[in-house]
Short mmCIF file of C-alpha atoms and ligand atoms in Angstrom, two decimals:
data_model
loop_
_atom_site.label_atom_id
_atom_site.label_comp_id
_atom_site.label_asym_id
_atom_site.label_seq_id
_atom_site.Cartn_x
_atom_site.Cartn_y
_atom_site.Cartn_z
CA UNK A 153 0.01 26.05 43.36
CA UNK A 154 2.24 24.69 40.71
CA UNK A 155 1.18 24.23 37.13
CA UNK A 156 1.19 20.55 36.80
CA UNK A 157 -0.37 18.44 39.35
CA UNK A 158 -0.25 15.18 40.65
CA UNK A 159 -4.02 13.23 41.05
CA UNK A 160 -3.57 13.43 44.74
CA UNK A 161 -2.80 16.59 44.75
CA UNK A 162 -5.74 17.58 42.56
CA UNK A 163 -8.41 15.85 44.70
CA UNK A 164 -6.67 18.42 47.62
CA UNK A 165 -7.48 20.84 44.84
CA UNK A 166 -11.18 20.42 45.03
CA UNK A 167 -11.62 19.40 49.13
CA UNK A 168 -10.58 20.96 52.46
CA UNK A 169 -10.37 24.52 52.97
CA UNK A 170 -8.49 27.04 50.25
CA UNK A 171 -5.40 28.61 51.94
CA UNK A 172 -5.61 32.49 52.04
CA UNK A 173 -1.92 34.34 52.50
CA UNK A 174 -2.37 38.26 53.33
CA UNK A 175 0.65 39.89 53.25
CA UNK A 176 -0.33 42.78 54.84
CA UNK A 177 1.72 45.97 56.84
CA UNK A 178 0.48 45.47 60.32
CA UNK A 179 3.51 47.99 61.20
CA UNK A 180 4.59 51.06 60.66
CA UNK A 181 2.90 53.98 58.67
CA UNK A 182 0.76 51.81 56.68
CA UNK A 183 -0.66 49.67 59.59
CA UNK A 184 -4.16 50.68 59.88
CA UNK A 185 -4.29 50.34 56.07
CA UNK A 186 -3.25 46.59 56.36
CA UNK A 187 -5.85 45.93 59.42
CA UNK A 188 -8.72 47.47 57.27
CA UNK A 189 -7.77 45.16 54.27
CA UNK A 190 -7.97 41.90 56.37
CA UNK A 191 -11.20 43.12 58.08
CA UNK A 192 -12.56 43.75 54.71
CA UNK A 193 -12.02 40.58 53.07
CA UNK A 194 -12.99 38.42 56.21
CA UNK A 195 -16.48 40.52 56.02
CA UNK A 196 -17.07 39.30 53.04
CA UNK A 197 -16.26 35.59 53.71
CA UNK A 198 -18.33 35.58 57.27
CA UNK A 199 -21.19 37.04 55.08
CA UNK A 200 -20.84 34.00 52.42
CA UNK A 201 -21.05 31.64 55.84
CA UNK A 202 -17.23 31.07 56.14
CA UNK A 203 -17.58 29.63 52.46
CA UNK A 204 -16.42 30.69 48.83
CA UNK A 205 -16.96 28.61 46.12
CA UNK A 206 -18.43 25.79 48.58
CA UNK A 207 -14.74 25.68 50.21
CA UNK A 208 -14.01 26.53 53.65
CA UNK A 209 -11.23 29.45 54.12
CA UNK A 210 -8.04 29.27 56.01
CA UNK A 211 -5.69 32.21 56.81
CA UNK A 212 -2.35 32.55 56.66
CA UNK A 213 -0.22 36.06 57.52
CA UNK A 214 3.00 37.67 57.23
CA UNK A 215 3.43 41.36 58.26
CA UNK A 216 5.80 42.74 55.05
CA UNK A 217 6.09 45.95 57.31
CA UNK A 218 6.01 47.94 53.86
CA UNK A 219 9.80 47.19 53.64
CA UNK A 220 10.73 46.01 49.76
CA UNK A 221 14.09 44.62 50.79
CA UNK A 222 12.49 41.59 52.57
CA UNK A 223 9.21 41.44 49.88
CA UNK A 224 10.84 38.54 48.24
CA UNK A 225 12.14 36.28 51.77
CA UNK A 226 8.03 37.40 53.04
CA UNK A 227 6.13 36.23 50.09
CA UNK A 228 7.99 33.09 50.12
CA UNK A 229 7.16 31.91 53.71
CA UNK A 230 3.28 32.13 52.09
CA UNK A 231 4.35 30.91 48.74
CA UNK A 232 6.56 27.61 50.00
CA UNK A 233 6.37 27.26 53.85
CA UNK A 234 2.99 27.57 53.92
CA UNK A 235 1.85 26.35 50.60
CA UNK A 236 -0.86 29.39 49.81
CA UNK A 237 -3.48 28.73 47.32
CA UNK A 238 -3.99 32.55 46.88
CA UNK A 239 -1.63 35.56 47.93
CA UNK A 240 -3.75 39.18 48.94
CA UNK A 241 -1.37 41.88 49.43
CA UNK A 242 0.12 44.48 49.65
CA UNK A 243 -0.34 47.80 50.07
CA UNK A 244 3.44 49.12 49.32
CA UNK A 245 4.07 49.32 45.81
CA UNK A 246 7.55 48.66 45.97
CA UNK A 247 6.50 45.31 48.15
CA UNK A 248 3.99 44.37 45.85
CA UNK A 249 6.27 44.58 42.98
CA UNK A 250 8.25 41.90 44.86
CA UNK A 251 5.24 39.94 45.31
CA UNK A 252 4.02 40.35 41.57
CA UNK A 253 7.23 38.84 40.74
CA UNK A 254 7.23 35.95 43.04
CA UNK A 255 3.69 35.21 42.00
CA UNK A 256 4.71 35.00 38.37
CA UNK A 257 7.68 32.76 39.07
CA UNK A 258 6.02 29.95 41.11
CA UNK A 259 2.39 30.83 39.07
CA UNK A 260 0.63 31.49 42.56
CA UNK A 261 -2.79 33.46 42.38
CA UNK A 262 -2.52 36.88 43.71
CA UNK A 263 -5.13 39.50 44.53
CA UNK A 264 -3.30 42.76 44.68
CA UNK A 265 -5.93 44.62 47.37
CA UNK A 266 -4.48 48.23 47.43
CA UNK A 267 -0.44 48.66 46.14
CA UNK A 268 -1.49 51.11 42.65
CA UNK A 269 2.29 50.10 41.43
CA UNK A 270 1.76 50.10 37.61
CA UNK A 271 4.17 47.85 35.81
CA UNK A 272 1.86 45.39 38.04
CA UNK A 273 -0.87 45.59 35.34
CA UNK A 274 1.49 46.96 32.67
CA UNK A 275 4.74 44.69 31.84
CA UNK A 276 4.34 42.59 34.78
CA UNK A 277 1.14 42.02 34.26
CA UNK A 278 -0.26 38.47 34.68
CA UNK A 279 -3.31 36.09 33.77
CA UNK A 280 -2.71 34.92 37.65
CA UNK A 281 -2.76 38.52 39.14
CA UNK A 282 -5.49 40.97 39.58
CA UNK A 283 -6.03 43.94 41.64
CA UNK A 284 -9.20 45.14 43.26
CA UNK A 285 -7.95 48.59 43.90
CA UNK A 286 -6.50 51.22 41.17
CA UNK A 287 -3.44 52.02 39.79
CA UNK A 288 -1.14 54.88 40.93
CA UNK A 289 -1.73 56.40 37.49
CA UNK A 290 -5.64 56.54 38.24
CA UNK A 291 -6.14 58.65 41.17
CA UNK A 292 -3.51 60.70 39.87
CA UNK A 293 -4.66 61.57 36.62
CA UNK A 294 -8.82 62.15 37.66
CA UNK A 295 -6.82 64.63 40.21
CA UNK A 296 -5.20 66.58 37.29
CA UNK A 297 -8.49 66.60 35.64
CA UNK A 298 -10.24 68.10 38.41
CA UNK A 299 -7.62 70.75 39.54
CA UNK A 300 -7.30 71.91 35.96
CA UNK A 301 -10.97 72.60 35.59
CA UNK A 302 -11.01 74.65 38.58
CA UNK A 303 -9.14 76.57 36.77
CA UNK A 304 -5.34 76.34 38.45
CA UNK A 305 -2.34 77.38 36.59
CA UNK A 306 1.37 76.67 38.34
CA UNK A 307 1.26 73.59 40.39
CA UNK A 308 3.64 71.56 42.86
CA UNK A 309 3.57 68.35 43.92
CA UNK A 310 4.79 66.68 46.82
CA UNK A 311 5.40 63.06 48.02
CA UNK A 312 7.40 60.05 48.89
CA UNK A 313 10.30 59.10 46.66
CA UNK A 314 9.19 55.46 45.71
CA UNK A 315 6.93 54.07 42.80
CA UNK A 316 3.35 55.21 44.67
CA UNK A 317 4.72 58.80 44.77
CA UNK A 318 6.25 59.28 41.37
CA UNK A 319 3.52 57.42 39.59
CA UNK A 320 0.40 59.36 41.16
CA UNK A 321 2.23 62.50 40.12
CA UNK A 322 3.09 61.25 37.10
CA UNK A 323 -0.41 60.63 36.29
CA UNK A 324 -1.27 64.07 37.56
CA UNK A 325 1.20 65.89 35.75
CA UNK A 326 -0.45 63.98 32.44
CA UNK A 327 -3.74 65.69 33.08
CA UNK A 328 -3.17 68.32 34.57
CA UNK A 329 -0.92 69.90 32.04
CA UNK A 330 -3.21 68.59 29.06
CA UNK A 331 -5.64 70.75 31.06
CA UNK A 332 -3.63 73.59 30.31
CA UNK A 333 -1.74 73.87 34.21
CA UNK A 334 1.52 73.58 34.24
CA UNK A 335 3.12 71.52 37.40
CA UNK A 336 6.44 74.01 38.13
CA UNK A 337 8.33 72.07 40.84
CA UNK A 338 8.32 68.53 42.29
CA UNK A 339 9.38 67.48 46.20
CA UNK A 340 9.54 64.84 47.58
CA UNK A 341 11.29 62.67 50.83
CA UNK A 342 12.01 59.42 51.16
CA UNK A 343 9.48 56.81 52.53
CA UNK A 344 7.95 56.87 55.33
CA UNK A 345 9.61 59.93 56.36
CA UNK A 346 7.66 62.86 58.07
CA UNK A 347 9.83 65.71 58.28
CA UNK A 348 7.89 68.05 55.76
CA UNK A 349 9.27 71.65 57.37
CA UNK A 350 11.33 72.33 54.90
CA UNK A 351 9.38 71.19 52.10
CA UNK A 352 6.98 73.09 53.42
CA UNK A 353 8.74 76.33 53.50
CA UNK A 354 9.81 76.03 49.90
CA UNK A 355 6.00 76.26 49.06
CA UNK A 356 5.23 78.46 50.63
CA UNK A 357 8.28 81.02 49.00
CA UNK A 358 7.48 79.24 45.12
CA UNK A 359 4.03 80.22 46.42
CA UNK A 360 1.94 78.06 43.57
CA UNK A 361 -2.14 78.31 42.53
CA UNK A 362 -2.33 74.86 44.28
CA UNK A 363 -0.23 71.84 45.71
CA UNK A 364 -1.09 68.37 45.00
CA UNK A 365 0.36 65.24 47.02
CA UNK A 366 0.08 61.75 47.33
CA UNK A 367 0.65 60.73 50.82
CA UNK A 368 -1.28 58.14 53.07
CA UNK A 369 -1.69 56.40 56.15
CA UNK A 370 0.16 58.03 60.01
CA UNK A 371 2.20 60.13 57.12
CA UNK A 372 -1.03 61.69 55.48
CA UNK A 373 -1.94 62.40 59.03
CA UNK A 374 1.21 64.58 59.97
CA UNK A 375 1.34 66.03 56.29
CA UNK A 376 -2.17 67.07 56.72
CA UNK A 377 -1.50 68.64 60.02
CA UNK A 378 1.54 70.15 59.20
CA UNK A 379 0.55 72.00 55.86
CA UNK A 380 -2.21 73.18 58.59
CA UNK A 381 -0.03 74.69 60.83
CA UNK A 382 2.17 76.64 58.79
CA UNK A 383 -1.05 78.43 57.54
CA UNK A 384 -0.32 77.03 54.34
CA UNK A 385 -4.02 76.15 53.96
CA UNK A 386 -5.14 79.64 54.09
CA UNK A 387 -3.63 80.66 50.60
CA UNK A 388 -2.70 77.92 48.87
CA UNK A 389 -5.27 75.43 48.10
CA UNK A 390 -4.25 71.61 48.55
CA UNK A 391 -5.45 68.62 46.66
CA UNK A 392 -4.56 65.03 46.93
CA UNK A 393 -5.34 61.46 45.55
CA UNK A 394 -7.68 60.80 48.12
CA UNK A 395 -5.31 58.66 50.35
CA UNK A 396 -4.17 61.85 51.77
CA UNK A 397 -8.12 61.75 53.58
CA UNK A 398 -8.98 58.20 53.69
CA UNK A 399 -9.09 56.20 56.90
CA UNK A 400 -7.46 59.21 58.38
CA UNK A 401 -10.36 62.24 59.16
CA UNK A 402 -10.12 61.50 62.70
CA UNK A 403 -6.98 62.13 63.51
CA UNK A 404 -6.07 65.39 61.19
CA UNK A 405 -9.14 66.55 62.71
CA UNK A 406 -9.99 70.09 61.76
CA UNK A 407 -6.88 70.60 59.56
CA UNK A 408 -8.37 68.36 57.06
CA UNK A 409 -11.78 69.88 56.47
CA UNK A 410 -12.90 70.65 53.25
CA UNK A 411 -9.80 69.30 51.66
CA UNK A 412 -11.03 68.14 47.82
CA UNK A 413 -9.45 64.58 46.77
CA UNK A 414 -10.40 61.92 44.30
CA UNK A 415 -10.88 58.51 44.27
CA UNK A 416 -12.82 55.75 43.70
CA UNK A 417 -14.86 55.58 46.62
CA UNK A 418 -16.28 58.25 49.09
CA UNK A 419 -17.82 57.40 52.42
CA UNK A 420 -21.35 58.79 51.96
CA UNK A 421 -22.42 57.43 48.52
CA UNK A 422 -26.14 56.46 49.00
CA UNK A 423 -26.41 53.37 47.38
CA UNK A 424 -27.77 50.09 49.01
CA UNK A 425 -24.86 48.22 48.34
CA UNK A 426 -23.04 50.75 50.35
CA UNK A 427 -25.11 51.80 52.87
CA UNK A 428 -25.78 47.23 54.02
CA UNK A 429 -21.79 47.27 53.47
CA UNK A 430 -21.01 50.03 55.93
CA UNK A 431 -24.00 49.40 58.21
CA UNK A 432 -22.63 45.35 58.18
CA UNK A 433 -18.68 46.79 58.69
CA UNK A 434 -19.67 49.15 61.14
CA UNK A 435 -21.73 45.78 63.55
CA UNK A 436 -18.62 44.02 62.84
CA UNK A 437 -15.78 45.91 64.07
CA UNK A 438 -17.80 48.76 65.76
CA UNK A 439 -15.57 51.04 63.22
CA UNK A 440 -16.49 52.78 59.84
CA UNK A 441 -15.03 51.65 56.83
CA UNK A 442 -12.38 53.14 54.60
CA UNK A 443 -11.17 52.40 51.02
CA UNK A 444 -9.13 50.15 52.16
CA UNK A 445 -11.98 47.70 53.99
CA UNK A 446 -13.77 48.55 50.33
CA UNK A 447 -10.61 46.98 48.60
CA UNK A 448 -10.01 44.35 50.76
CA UNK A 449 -14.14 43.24 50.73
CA UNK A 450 -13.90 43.44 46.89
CA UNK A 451 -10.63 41.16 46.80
CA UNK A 452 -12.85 38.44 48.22
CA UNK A 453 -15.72 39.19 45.77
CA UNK A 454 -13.02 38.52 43.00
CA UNK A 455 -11.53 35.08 44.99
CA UNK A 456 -15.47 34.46 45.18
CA UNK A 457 -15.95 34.71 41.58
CA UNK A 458 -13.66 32.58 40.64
CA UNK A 459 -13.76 29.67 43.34
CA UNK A 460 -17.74 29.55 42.37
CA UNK A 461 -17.50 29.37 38.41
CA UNK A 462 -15.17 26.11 39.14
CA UNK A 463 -17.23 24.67 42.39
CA UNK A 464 -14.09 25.13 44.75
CA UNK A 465 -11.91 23.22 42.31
CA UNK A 466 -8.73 24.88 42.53
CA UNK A 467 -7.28 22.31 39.77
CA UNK A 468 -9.25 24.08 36.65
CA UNK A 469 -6.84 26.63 36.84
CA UNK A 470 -7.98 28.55 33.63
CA UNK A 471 -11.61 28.71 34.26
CA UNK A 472 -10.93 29.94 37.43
CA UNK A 473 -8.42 32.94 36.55
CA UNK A 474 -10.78 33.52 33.50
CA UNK A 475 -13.99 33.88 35.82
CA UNK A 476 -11.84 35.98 38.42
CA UNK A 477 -10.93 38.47 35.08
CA UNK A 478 -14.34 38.26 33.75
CA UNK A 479 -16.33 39.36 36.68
CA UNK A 480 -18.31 42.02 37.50
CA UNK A 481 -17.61 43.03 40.70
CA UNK A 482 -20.74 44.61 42.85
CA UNK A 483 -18.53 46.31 44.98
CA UNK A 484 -19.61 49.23 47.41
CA UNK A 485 -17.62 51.87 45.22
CA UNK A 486 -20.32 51.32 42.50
CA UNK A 487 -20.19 47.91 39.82
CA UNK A 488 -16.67 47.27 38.16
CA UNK A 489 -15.20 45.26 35.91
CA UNK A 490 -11.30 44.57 35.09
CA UNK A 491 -9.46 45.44 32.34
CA UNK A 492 -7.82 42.73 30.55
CA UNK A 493 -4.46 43.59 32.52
CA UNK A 494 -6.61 42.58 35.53
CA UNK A 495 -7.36 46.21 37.05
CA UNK A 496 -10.56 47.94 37.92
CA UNK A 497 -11.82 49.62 35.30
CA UNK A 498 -14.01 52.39 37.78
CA UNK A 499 -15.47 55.98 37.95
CA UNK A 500 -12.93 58.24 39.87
CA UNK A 501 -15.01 60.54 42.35
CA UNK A 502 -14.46 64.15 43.35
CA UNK A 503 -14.64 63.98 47.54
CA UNK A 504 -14.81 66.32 50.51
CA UNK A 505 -13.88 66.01 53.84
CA UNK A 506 -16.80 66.81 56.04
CA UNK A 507 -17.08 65.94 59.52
CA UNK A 508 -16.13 61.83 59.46
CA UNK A 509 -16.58 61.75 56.12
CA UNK A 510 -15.50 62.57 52.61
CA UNK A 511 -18.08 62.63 50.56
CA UNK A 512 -19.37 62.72 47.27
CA UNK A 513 -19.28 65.75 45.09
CA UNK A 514 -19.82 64.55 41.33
CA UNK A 515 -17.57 61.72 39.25
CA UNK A 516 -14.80 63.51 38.46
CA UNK A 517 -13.81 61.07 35.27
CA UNK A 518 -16.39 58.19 34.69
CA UNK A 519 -15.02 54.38 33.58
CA UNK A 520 -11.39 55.44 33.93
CA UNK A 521 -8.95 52.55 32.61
CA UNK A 522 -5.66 52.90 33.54
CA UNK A 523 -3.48 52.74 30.11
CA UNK A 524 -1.82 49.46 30.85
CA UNK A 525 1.39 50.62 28.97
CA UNK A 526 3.44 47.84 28.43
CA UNK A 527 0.78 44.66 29.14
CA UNK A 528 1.08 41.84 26.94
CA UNK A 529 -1.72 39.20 27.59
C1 LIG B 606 1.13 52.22 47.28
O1 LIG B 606 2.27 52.10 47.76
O2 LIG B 606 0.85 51.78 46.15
C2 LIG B 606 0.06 52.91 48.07
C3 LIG B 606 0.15 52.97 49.44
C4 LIG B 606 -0.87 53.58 50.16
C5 LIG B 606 -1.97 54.11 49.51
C6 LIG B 606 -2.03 54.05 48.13
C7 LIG B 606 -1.01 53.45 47.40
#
């Protein structure tokens, strides 16, 4: 939606159904992480009756296939070929920072429901953007917290070599080593590569107190599997934002057992927000919910806010962004709010993987607000 309208175009405003755009992956590593999104935020919706803000919802989709070199051509079959109202995506930093861009140019709404990229809510940042998920800083930093207090001196990291990857360490690094650690060597590969062997071998000759890596989706999988199999797992304990876990149990099966992560959600907390959200997932899909149906349910919850405080009227432009900001979001993680860069502003939880699950083991850094270096609102 453009800044100034015409009246025609403002009675279209406040009638006929608000355009939704996911740009999603629905290929490739990140796949299953895209599906889970959409399912999320369509829960939501079916639960409101189809309605939000007393406007029916239409969906449009592009698959971005987590590829940055076509971000900008994607976005812009939602932005102009399709005339969005509101862009949710992505899940690839690097094609979110595309997005982000885009977004600001053409001054389209976007809900950012995963991609932790953090220029997104630090220079880029955006009165029309918001995220419902983290950024890469967070996850990485209540990590460091954690592995420091259990006591761990020489670290190593490993992980892809694009902004998820360097930023999650990054933020690791920052609290782990103000926790007195020190992180001795970083590897990574590029994305989505899964060839870890000889990573792997380098481990296991710098032979560390404890490896820490960001990886997620079919990649977290075959990381998981493989740090298994070299027997890796039997000396040197690993730790992870807790993408390395999430949506993924199943298939690492026993090589990811007891793994510790952190994150903002874990499967088991035993609240009644989550347990009608996972019991209403799990009657919807026949499939338990992830983080990523959490994010993607809580992306609508922000759309929601703001399409009610304005009655559907997609014209009061300022009310609406302001209400979307302001909200606080009863999300199945636990309540958050937003910072004013527009990102969640939420209790980062110490998790282990148990059976289907990983659950809750105590808040490993309570109300953590990602810096937002660099955001000028
Ligand atoms: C990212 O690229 O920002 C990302 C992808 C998967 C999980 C978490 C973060």
């Amino acid at each position: 939606m453009t800044l100034a309208m015409t009246g025609e175009a403002r009675a279209q405003a406040a009638t006929g159904p608000v355009k939704v755009g996911f740009m999603l992956p629905y290929t490739g590593t990140y796949a299953s992480l895209g599906n889970m999104i959409e399912a999320g935020f369509k829960l939501y919706v079916q639960e409101q009756g189809g309605k939000l803000g007393g406007r029916e919802i239409q969906y449009f989709k592009v698959d971005d296939e987590s590829e940055p070199a076509k971000a900008t051509d994607n976005v812009n079959k939602l932005i102009k070929r399709d005339q969005v109202d509101v862009l949710v995506g992505t899940v690839h930093s690097g094609v979110a920072l595309g997005m982000a861009k885009a977004a600001k140019e053409s001054n389209t709404l976007l809900i950012i429901p995963n991609a932790g990229a953090d220029a997104i809510t630090g220079p880029l940042c955006s009165p029309n953007i918001v995220r419902s998920s983290f950024s890469n800083w967070q996850p990485g930093y209540s990590t460091g917290v954690v592995v420091a207090q259990k006591g761990h001196k020489r670290a190593m990291t490993i992980t892809w070599n694009y902004a998820a990857g360097s930023e999650t360490v990054k933020g690791f690094t920052e609290a782990f080593e103000k926790g007195g650690g020190k992180v001795v060597k970083d590897l990574n590969l590029p994305f989505p590569n899964v060839e870890f062997q000889a990573l792997l071998t380098e481990i296991a000759a710098q032979k560390p107190d404890a490896v820490f890596a960001f990886f997620a989706g079919g990649g977290a999988v075959k990381f998981v599997k493989d740090y298994a199999a070299a027997g890796l797992n039997k000396t040197i304990p690993l730790y992870g934002s807790g993408f390395l876990t999430d949506g993924t149990l199943e298939a690492q099966g026993a090589a990811a057992q007891g793994l510790q992560t952190t994150l903002h959600y874990a499967d088991n907390l035993d609240t009644p927000r989550n347990n009608a959200f996972r019991k209403s997932f799990a009657l919807a899909y026949k499939a338990n919910a992830d983080v990523y149906a959490v994010q993607g349910y809580d992306a609508a919850q922000i759309l929601a806010a703001g399409l009610n405080a304005v009655k559907g009227d997609l014209s009061k432009r300022e009310a609406l962004t302001t209400a979307m900001h302001k909200t606080t979001v009863d999300s199945p993680r636990g309540k958050f709010t937003l910072s004013a860069a527009g990102n969640p502003v939420q209790d980062m939880y110490l998790r282990e993987a148990k059976g289907p699950n990983n659950e809750f083991k105590s808040i490993a850094v309570k109300a953590l607000a990602d810096p937002a270096r660099g955001c000028k609102l």
